[in-house]
Coordinates of C-alpha atoms in Angstrom, one line a residue:
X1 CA 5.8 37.3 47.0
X2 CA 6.9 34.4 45.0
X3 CA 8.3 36.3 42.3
X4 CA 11.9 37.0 43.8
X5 CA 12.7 33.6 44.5
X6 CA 12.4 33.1 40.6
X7 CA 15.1 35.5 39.4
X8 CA 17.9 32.8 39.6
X9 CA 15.8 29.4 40.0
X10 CA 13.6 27.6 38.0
X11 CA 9.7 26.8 39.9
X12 CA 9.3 23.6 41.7
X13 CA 6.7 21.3 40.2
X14 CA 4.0 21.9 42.3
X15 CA 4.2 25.8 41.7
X16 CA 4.3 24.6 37.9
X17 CA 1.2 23.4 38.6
X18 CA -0.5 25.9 40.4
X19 CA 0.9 28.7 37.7
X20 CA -0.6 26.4 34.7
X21 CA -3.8 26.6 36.7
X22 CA -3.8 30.0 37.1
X23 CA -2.9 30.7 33.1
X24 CA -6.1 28.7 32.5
X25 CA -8.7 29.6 35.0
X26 CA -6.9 33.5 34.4
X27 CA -4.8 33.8 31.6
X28 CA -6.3 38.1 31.0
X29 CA -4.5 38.4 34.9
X30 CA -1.8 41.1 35.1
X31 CA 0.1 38.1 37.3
X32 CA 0.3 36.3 33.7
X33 CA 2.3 39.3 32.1
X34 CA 4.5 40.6 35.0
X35 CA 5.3 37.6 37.1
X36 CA 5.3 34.5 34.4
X37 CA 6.6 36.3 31.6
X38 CA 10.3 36.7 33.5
X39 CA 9.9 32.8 34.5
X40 CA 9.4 31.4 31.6
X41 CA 11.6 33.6 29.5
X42 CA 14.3 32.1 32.1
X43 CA 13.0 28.2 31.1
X44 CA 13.1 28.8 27.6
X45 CA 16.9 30.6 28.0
X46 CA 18.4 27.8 30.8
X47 CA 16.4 24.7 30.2
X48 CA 18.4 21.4 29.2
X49 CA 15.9 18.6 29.2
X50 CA 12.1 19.3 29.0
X51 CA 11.8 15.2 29.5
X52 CA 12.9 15.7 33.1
X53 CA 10.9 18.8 34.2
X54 CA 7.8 17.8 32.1
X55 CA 5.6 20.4 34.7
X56 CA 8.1 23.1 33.3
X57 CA 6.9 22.2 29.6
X58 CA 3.5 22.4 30.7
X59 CA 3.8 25.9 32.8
X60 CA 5.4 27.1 29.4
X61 CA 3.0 25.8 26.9
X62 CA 0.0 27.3 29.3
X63 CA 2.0 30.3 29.5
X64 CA 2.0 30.6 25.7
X65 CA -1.6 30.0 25.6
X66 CA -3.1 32.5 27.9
X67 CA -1.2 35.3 25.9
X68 CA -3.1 34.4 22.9
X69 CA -6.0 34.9 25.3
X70 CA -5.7 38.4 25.3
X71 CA -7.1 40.8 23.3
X72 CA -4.2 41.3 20.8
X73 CA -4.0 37.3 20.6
X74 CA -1.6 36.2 18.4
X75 CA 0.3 39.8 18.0
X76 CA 1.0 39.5 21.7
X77 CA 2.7 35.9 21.2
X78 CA 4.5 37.2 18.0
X79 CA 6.3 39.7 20.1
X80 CA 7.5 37.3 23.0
X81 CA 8.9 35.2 20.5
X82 CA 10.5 37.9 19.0
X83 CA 12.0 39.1 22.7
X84 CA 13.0 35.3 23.1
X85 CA 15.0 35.7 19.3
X86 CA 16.6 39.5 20.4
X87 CA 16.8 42.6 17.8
X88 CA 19.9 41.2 16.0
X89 CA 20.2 38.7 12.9
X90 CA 21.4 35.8 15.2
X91 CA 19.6 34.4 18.7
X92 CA 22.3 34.8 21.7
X93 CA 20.9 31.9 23.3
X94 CA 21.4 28.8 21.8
X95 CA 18.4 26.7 24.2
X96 CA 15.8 28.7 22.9
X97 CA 14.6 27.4 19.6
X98 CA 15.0 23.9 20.8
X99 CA 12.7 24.0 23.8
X100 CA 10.3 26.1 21.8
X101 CA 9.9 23.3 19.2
X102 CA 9.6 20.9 22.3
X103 CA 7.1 23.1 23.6
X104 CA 5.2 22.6 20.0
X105 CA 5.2 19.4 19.5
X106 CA 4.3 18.4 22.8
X107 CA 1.3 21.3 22.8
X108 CA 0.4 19.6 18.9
X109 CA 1.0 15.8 20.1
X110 CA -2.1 16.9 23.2
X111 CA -4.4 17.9 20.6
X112 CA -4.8 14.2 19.3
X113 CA -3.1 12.9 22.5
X114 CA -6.9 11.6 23.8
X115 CA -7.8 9.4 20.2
X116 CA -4.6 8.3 20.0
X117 CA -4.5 7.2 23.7
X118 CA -7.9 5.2 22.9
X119 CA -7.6 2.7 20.6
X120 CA -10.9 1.8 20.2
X121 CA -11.3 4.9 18.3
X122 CA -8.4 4.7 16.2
X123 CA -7.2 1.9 14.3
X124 CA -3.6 1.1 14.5
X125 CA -0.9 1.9 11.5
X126 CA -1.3 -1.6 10.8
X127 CA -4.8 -1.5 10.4
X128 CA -4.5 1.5 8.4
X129 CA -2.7 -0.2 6.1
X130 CA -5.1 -3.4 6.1
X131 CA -7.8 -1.1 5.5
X132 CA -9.7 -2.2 8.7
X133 CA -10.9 -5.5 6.5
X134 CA -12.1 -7.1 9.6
X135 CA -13.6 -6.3 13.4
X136 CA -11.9 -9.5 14.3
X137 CA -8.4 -7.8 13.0
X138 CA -9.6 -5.0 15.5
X139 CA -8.0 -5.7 19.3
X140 CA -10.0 -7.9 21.2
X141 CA -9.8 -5.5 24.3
X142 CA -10.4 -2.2 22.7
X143 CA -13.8 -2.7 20.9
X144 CA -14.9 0.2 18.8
X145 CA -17.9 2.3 19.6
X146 CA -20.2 3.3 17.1
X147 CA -22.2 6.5 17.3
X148 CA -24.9 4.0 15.1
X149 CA -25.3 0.0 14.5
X150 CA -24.0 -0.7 11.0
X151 CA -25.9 -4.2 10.1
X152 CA -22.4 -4.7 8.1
X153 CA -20.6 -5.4 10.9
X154 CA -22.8 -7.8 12.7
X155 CA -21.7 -10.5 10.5
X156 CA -18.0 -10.6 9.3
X157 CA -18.7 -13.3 7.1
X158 CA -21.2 -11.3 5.3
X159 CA -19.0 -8.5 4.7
X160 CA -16.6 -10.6 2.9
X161 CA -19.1 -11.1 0.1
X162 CA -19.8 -7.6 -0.5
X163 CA -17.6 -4.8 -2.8
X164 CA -18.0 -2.2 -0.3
X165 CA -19.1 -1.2 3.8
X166 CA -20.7 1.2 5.2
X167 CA -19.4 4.4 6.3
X168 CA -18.4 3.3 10.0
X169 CA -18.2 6.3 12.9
X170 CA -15.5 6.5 15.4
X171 CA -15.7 9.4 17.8
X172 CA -14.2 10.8 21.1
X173 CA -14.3 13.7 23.0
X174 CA -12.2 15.5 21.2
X175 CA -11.6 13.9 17.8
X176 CA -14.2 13.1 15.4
X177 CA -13.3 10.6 12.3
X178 CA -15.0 8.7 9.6
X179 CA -13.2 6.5 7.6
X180 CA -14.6 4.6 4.7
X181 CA -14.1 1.3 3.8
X182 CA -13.3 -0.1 0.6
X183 CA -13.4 -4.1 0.7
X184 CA -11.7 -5.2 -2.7
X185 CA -8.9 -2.4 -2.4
X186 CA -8.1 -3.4 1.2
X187 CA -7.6 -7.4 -0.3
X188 CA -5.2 -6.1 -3.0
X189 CA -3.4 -4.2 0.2
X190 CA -3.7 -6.8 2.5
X191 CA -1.9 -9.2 -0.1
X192 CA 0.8 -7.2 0.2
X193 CA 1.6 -7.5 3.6
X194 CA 3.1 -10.4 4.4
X195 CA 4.5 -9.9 7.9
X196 CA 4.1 -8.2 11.6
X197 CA 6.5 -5.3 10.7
X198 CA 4.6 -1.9 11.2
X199 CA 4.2 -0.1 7.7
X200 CA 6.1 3.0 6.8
X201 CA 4.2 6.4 8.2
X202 CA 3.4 8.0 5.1
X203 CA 3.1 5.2 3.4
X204 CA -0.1 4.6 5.7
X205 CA -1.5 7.9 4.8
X206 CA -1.1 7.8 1.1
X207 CA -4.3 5.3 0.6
X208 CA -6.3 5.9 -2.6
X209 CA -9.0 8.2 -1.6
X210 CA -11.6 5.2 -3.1
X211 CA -9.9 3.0 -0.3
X212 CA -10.3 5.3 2.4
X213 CA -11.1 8.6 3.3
X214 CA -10.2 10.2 6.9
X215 CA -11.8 13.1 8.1
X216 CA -10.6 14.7 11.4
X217 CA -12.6 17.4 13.4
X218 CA -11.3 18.2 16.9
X219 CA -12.8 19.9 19.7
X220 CA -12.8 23.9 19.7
X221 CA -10.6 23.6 22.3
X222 CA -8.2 21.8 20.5
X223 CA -8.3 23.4 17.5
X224 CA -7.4 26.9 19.7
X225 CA -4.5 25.1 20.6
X226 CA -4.0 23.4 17.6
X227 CA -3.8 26.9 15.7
X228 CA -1.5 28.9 18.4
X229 CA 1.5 25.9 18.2
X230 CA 1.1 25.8 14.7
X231 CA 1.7 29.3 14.1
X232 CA 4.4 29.6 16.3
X233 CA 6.3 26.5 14.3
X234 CA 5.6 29.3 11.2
X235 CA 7.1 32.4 13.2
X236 CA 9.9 30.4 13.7
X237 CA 10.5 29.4 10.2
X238 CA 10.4 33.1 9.0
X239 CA 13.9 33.6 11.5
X240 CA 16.8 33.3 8.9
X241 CA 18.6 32.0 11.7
X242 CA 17.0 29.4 13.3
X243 CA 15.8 27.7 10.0
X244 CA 18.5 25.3 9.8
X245 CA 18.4 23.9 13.0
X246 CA 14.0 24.1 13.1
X247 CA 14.6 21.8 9.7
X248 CA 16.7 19.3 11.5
X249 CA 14.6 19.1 14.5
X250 CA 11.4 18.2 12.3
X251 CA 13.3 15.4 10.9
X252 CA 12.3 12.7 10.7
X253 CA 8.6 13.6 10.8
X254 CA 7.5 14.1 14.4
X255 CA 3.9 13.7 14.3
X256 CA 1.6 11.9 14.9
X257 CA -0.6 9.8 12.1
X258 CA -3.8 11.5 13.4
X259 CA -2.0 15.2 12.8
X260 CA -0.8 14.3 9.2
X261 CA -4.4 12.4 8.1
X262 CA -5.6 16.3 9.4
X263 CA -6.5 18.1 6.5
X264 CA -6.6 21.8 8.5
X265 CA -3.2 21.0 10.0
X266 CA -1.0 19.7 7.0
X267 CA -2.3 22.9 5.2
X268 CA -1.4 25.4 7.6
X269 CA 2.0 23.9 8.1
X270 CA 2.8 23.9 4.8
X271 CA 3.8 27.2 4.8
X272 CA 7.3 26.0 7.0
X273 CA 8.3 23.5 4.4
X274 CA 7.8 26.6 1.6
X275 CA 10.1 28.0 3.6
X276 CA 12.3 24.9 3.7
X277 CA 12.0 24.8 -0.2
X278 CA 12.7 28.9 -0.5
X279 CA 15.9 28.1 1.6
X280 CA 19.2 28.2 -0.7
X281 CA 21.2 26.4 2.2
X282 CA 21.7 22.7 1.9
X283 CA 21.1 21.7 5.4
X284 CA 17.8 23.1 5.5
X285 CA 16.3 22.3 2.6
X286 CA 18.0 19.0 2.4
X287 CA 15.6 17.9 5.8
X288 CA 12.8 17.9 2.8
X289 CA 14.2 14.5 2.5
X290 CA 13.6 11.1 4.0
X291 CA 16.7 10.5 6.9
X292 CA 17.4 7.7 5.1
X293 CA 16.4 4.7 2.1
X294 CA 12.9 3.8 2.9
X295 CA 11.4 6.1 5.5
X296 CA 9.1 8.9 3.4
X297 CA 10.1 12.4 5.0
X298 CA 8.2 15.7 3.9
X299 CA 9.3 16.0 0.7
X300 CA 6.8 12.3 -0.2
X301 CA 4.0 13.4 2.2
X302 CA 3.6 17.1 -0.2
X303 CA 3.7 15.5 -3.4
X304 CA 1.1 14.5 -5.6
X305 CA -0.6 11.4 -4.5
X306 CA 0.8 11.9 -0.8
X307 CA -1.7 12.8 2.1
X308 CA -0.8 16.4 2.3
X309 CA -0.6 17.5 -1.7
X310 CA -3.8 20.0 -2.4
X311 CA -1.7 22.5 -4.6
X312 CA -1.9 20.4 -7.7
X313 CA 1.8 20.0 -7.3
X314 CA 3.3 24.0 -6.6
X315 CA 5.3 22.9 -3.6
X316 CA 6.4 19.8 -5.5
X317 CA 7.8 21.7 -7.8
X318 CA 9.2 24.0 -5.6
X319 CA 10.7 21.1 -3.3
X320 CA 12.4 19.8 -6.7
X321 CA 13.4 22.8 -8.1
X322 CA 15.8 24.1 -5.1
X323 CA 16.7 19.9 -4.4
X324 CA 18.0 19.6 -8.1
X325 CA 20.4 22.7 -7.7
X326 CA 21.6 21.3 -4.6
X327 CA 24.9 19.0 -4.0
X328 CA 23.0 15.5 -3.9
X329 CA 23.5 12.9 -6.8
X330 CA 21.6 14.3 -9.4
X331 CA 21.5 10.9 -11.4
X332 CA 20.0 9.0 -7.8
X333 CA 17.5 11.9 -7.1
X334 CA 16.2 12.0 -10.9
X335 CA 16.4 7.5 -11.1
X336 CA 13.6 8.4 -7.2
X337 CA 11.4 10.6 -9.5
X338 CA 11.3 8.5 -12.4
X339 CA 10.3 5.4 -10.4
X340 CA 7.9 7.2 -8.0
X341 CA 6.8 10.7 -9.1
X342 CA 7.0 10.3 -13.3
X343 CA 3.2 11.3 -13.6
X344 CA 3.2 14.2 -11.6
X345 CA 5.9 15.4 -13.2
X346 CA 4.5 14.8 -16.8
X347 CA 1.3 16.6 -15.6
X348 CA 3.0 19.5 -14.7
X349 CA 5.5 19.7 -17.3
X350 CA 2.1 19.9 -19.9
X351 CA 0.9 22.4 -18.2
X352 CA 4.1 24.4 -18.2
X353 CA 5.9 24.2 -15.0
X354 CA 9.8 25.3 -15.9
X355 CA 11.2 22.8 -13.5
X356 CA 9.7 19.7 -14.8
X357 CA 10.4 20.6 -18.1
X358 CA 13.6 20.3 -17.3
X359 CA 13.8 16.9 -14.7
X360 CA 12.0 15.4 -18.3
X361 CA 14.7 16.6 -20.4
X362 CA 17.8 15.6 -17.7
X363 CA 16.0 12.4 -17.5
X364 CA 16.4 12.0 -21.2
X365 CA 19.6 13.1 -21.5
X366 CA 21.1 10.9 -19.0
X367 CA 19.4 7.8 -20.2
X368 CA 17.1 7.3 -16.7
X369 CA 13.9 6.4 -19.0
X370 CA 14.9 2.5 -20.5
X371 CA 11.4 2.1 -22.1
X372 CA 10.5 3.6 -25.5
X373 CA 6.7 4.2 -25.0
X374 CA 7.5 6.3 -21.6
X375 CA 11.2 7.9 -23.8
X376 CA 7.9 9.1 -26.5
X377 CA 5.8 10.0 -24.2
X378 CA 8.3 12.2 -22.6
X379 CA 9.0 13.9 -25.8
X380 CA 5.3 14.4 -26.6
X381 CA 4.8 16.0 -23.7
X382 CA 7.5 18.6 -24.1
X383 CA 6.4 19.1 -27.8
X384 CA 3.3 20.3 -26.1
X385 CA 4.5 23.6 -24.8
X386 CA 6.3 26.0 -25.9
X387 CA 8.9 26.1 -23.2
X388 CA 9.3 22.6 -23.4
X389 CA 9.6 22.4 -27.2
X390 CA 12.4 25.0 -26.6
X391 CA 14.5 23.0 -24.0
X392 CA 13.5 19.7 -26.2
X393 CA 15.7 21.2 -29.1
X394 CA 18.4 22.6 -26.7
X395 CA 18.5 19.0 -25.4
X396 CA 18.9 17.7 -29.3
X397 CA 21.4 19.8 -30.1
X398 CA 23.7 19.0 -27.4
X399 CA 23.0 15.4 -27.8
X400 CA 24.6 16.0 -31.7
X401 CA 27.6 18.0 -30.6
X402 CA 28.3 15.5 -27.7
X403 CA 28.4 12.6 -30.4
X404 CA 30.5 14.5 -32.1
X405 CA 32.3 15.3 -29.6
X406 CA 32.8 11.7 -28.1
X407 CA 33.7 9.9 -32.1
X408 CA 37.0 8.6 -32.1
X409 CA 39.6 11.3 -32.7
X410 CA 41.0 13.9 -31.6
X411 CA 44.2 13.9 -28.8
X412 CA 45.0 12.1 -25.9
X413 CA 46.8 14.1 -23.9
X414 CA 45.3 17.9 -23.3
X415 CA 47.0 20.7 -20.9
X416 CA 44.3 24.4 -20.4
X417 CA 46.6 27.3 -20.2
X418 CA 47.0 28.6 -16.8
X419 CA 44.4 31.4 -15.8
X420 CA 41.8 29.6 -18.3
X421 CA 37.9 29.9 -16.9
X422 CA 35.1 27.4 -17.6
X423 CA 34.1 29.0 -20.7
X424 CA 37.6 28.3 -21.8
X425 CA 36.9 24.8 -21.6
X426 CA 33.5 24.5 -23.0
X427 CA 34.7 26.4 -25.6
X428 CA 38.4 24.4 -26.4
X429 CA 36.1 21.1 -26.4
X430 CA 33.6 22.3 -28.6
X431 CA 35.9 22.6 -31.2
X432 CA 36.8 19.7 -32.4
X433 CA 36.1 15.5 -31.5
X434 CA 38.0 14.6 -27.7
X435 CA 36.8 11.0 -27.8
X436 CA 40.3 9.7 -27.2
X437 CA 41.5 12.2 -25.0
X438 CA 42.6 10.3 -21.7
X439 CA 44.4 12.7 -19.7
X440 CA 43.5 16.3 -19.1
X441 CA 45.3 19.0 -17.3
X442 CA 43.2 22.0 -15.2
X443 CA 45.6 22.6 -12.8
X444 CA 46.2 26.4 -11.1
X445 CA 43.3 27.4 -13.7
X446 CA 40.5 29.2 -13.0
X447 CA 37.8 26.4 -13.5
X448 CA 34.9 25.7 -10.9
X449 CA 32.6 23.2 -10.2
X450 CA 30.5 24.5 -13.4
X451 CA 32.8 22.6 -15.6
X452 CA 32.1 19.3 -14.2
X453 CA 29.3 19.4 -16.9
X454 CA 31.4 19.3 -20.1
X455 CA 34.4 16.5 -18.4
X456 CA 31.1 13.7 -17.8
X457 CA 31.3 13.8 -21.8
X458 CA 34.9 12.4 -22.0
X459 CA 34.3 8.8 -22.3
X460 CA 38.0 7.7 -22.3
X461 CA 39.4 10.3 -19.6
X462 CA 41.2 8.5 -17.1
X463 CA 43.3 10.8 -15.3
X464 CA 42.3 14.4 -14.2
X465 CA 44.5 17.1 -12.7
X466 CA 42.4 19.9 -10.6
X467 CA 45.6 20.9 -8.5
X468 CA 44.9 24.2 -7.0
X469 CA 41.4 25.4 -8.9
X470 CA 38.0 26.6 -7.7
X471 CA 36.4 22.8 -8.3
X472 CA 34.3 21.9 -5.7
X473 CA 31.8 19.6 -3.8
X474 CA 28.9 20.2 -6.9
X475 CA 31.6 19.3 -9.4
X476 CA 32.8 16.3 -7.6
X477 CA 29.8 14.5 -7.2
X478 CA 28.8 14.9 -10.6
X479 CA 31.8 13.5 -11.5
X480 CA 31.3 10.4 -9.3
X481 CA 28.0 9.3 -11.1
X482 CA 29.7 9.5 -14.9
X483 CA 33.4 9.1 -14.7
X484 CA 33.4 5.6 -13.1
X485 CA 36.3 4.6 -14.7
X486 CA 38.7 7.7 -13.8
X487 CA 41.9 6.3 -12.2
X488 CA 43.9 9.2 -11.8
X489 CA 42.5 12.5 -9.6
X490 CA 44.5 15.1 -8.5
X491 CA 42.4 17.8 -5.8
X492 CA 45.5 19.3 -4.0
X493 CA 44.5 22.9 -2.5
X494 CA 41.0 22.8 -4.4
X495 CA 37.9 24.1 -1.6
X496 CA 36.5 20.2 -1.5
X497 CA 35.1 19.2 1.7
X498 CA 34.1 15.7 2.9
X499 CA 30.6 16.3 1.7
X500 CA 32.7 16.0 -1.8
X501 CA 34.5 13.7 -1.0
X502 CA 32.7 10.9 0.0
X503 CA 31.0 10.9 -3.2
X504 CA 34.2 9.1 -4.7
X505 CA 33.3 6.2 -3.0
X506 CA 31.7 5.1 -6.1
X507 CA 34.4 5.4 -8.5
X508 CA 36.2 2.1 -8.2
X509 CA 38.5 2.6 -11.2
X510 CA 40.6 4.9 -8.7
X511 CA 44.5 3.7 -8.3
X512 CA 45.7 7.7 -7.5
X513 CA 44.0 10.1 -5.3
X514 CA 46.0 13.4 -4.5
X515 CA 44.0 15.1 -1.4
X516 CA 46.7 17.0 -0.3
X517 CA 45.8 20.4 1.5
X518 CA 42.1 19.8 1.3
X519 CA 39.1 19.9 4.3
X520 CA 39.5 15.4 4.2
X521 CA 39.1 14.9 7.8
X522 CA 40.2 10.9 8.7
X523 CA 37.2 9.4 8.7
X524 CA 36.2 10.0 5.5
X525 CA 39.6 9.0 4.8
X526 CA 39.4 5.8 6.3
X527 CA 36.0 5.0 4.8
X528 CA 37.4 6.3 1.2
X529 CA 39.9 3.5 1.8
X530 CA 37.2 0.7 2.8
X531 CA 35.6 1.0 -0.4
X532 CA 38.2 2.2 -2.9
X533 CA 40.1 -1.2 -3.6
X534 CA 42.2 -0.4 -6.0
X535 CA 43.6 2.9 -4.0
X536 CA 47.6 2.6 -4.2
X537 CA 49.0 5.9 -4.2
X538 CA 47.4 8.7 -1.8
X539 CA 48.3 12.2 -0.6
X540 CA 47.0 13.5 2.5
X541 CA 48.9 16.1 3.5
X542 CA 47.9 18.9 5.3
X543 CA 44.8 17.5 6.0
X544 CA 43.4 16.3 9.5
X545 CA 43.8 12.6 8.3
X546 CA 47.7 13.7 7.8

């Protein structure tokens, strides 16, 4: 009876209500199927803004559930998704994935909702990162309750004096957690925090395992529910379409600190940031990162040492492999994984991971290690494989005919023949010593950003004519980290974008910059001029900042 006066409209809030009862107390009802199926297909199409129709959220995450109720259980949900994406390579209906993921995270965010919610089962992401030292750290009106009395905890004075406590017990209905206490790690963290600014997420999670181990079980309930959302985020991620925009909606990290210290759920939802890693595109696999300078993102959390790592470093790998071949600053990315992740990389470059073979020999050859015991241990650790002994002598070699290449000599003025490639150029430079050269000419050749590798070896080039070549937003910012003191560039009609351009920012040597029928759109123009200081002559023709 109800049914027709859903076609065009979306259910009051009190029918929510009674349909989400009706999904649980019936979700094998042919009502489920026929009736809701139509209704919530319409939600998931039309809806706007979950956050003011919460009841609609609700109707559509019970919805979801009692089809994995029926006998076919997940297959069933697979194929509504699949009706919600359509037959063809791209979704018509551009609502859909977003209030799916809403419907997720919200559905994820209830299975921990009830120990989060009660504080006296959960310590705080400041106590997290204090280690729990003391019951009196513990807030005054949310005591714990313990499942057993610990004599270590009737006295906080006593506790002080000894190396370790005892296992301590927190439960609730639906989360169960033990978390073990370390008393002389938690002083050397507690020294470290100094003030009352809550600690950075991951940075919470990624306690030695000798300072504190978290266990989470939930409820069988839950974990139902746990499972379903979980592998709907993992349907999603296998559409080639919605991928990008699923990557930016699960940036930054959306979940809770209870989800991520879940050893059952950071497993099964590592198979999406495979996916991520798989991904050639740059805005998806670029949401592996942190959004920005201290704040961890996925790409910390699956390494070695980080909460969600049981792979012995695959995905790392992966994760660096596919972020190396990507557009970012290759000398920035390589100065994080020196500081942070030099171990794990040394690890698996012995036991002969490609990859990491080749971040240890880029970090030699761009100077990122300064000390010689680390610069040794490097090299004995790619003398240790055959692979790496390989790329260890490739690395040599080029290291001798760049010296060579760089000695004082040679011109300082150099024009490439029109209709000259990139192996033109590598080959023209290899022949003979450039280290004077100071002005080269590429223009309305055939070069591409590939070449950007052999210019960063002309220590005295200062200006650089690309007019009208294939050089693009790769080449560019490779350029920006080693040519600092270029003062002439010339990019007219060359396929660089602002993602390029930006990256020039850094090269404060610049007195010319010809942009002239290029994708510069004016902001990046104007902030090219905030911090280009020397900038006197500039062409922006034909461009949107024209």
């Amino acid at each position: 009876a109800i049914a027709p006066l859903l076609e065009n409209n979306h259910p009051p809030p009190d029918l929510c209500e009674f349909f989400c009862k009706h999904c649980r107390e019936r979700p094998r009802s042919m009502v489920v199927i026929e009736v809701f199926t139509p209704v919530v297909q319409r939600i998931l199409k039309h809806n706007m803004d979950f956050g003011k129709c919460p009841r609609l959220r609700l109707f559509t995450q019970e919805y979801i559930l009692a089809l994995n109720e029926l006998n076919a259980g997940m297959e069933v949900v697979k194929k509504f998704i699949h009706s919600m994406h359509g037959p063809t390579g791209q979704c018509p209906h551009p609502r859909v994935l977003p209030n799916l993921v809403a419907v997720c995270l919200a559905a994820i965010y209830s299975c921990y909702e009830e120990f989060i919610n009660s504080r006296d089962n959960s310590p705080s992401l400041k106590e997290i990162r204090n280690g729990c030292q003391q019951q009196c750290d513990r807030k005054p009106n949310l005591p714990l309750r313990l499942l057993h009395t610990s004599p270590d905890l009737v006295s906080q004075e006593a506790t002080l004096s000894e190396s370790r406590l005892k296992p301590v017990i927190v439960t609730s209905n639906e989360i169960h957690v033990e978390v073990e206490r370390n008393n002389t790690a938690n002083q050397k963290m507690t020294a470290n925090v100094g003030n009352d600014s809550e600690p950075n997420l991951i940075d919470c999670l990624m306690v030695s395992p000798t300072c504190s181990t978290m266990s989470i079980e939930l409820s069988t309930q839950a974990d139902r529910i746990l499972g379903c959302y979980v592998e709907i985020l993992k349907m999603l991620s296998d559409y080639d379409d919605w991928r990008p925009a699923l990557a930016s909606l699960l940036q930054p990290i959306p979940f809770p600190k209870e989800a991520l210290a879940h050893e059952k759920f950071t497993k099964e939802l590592k198979y999406v940031y495979q996916r991520f890693a798989e991904d050639p595109r740059q805005e998806v696999h670029s949401c592996l990162l942190s959004v920005r300078a201290g704040k961890d993102g996925w790409f910390q959390l699956y390494s070695p040492g980080g909460v969600a790592c049981d792979d012995d470093g695959e995905l790392f790998a992966s994760m660096v492999h596919i972020l190396m071949g990507s557009c970012y600053k290759t000398k920035k990315f390589l100065l994080s994984l020196a500081e942070n992740k030099l171990g794990p990389c040394m690890l698996l470059a012995l036991r002969g991971n490609q990859t990491m073979v080749e971040i240890l020999c880029l970090m030699l050859e761009y100077n990122i290690i300064d000390n010689n015991d680390t610069q040794l241990q490097i090299i004995s650790t790619l003398e240790s494989t055959d692979v790496g002994k390989r790329m260890y002598e490739q690395l040599c070699d080029r290291q001798r005919e760049l010296k060579e290449l760089q000695r004082k000599g040679g011109p300082t003025r150099l024009t490439l023949p029109s209709k000259s490639t990139d192996a033109d150029l590598a080959r023209l430079l290899s022949s003979g010593s450039f280290g004077n050269l100071e002005n080269l000419s590429l223009a309305f050749t055939n070069v591409t950003s590939a070449c950007a590798e052999h210019l960063i070896k002309l220590p005295s080039l200062k200006q650089l004519n690309l007019w009208s070549t294939q050089f693009g937003d790769a080449g560019l910012r490779l350029l920006s980290e080693h040519l600092t003191m270029l003062q002439v560039l010339n990019l007219c009609e060359t396929p660089v974008t602002d993602a390029g351009l930006l990256a020039l920012s850094s090269m404060k040597s610049l007195c010319s910059l010809n942009m002239n029928s290029t994708k510069l759109s004016a902001d990046t123009y104007e902030d090219l001029k905030a911090k280009l200081p020397n900038l006197k002559e500039v062409d922006v023709r034909y461009t949107e900042a024209w």
